[in-house]
Short mmCIF file of C-alpha atoms in Angstrom, two decimals:
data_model
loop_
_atom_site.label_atom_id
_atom_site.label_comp_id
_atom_site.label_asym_id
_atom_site.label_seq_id
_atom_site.Cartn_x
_atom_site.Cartn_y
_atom_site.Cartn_z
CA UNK A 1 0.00 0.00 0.00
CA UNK A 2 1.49 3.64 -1.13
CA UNK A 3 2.11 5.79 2.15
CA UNK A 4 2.00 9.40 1.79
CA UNK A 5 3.28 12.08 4.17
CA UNK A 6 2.71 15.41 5.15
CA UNK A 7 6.35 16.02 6.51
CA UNK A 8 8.72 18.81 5.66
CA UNK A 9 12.68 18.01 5.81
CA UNK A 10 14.13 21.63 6.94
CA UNK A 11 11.72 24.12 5.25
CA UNK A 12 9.87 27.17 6.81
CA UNK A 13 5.80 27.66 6.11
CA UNK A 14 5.05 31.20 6.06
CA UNK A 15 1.70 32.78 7.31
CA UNK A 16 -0.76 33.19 3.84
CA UNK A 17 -0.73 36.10 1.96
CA UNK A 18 -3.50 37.17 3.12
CA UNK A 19 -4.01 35.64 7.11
CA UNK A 20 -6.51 38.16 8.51
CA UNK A 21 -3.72 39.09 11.61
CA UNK A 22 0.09 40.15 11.90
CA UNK A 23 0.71 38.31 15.19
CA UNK A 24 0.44 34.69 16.53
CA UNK A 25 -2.78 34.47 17.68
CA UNK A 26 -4.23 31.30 20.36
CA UNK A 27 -7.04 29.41 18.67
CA UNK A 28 -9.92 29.84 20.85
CA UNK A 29 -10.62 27.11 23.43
CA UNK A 30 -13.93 25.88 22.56
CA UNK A 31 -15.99 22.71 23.93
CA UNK A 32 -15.20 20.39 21.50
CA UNK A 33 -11.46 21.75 20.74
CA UNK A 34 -11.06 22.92 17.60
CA UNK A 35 -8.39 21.07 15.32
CA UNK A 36 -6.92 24.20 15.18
CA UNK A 37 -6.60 24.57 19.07
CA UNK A 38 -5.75 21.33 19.30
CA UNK A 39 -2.47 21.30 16.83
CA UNK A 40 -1.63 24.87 18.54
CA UNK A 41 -1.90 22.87 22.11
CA UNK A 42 0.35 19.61 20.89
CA UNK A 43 2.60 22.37 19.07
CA UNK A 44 3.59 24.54 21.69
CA UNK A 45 4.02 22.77 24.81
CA UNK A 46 6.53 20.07 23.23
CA UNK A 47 8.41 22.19 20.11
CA UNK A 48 9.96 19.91 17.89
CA UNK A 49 8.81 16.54 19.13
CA UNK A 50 6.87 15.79 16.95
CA UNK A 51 6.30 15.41 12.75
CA UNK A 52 3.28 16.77 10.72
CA UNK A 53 2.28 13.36 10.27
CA UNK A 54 2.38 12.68 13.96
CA UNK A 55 -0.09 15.46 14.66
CA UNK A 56 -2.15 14.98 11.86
CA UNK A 57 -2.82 11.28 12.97
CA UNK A 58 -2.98 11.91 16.62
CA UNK A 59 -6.10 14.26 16.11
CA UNK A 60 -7.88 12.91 12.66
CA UNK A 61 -6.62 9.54 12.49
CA UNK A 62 -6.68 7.92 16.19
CA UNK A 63 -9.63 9.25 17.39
CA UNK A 64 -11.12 7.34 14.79
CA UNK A 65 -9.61 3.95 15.03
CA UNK A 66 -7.75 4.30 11.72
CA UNK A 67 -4.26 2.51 12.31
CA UNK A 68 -1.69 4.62 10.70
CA UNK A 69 -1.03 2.67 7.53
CA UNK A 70 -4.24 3.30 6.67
CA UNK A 71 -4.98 6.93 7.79
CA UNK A 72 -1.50 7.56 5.30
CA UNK A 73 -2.59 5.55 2.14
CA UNK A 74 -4.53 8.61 1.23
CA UNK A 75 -2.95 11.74 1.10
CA UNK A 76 -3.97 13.95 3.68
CA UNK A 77 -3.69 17.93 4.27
CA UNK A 78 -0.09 19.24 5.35
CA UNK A 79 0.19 22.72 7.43
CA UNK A 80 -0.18 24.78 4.75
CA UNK A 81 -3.81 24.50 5.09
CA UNK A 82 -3.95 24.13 8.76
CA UNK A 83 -5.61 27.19 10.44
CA UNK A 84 -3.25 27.90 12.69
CA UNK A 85 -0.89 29.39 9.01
CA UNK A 86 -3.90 30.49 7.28
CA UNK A 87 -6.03 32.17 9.67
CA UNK A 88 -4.00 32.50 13.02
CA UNK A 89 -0.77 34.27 12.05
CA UNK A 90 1.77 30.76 12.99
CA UNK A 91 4.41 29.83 11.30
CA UNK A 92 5.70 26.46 11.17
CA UNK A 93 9.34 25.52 11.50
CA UNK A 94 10.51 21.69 10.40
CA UNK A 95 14.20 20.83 11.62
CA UNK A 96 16.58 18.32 9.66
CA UNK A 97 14.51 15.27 10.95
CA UNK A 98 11.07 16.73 10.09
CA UNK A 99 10.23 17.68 13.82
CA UNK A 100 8.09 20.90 14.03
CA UNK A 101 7.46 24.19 16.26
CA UNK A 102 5.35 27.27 16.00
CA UNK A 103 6.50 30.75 15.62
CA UNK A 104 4.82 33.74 15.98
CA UNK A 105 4.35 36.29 13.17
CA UNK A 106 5.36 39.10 14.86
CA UNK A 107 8.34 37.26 16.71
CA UNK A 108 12.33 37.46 16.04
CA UNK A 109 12.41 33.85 15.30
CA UNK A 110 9.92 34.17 12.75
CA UNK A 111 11.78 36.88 11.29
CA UNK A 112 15.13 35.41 11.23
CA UNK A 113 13.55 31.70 9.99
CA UNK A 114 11.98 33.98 7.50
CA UNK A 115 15.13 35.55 6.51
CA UNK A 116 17.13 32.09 6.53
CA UNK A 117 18.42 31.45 3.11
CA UNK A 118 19.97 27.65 4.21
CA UNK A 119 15.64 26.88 4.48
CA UNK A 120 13.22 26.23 2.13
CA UNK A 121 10.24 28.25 2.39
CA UNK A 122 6.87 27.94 1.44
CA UNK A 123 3.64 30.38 2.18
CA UNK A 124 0.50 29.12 3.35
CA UNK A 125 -2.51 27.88 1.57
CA UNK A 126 -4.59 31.32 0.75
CA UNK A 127 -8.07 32.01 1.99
CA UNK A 128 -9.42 32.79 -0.74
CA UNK A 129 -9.11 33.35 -4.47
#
């Protein structure tokens, strides 16, 4: 069975041309959590733990009894289209190994990960059209 991933090997993803704010801002905690809160939650209390895979299949894929192998033999959505780059003003970071962290918009690190030119970087999914 093919296995897809939504890991990035050293690259930088960008905020989206046109996220609505200019600063990292918390999803809002809502009864159920939002996949949005929840990434942001995973993602900033353990930076670089974990892969895009391993969140992606920790909040779409368990919860539903889907063993991994067969959550990832369909391509599935990467963080350019998560919330938290399109609509919440987060960047996401992915070291040598693939592990990820969030950075604030309006923070130095996103500025000098931004600036990096040993990085790949890619922007966001858009909004809109």
């Amino acid at each position: 069975m093919k296995q897809y991933t939504a890991n990035y090997i050293d690259t930088f993803i960008e905020t989206a041309p046109d996220c609505p704010v200019k600063s990292g801002v918390v999803p809002p905690d809502k009864t159920p959590k939002t996949i949005a809160r929840q990434e942001y939650d995973m993602l900033s209390e353990n930076p670089y733990r974990y892969t895009s895979d391993d969140i992606i299949y920790a909040i779409k894929g368990a919860p539903k009894g889907t063993d991994r192998e067969t959550f990832f033999s369909r391509g599935q959505p990467c963080f350019r289209a998560s919330a938290l780059t399109r609509r919440y003003g987060w960047g996401v970071h992915s070291d040598f190994e693939g592990k990820i962290a969030l950075y604030a918009a309006d923070s130095d690190e996103y500025k000098n990960l931004s600036e990096d030119k040993n990085t790949k970087h890619v922007r966001a999914m858009r909004t809109g059209k």
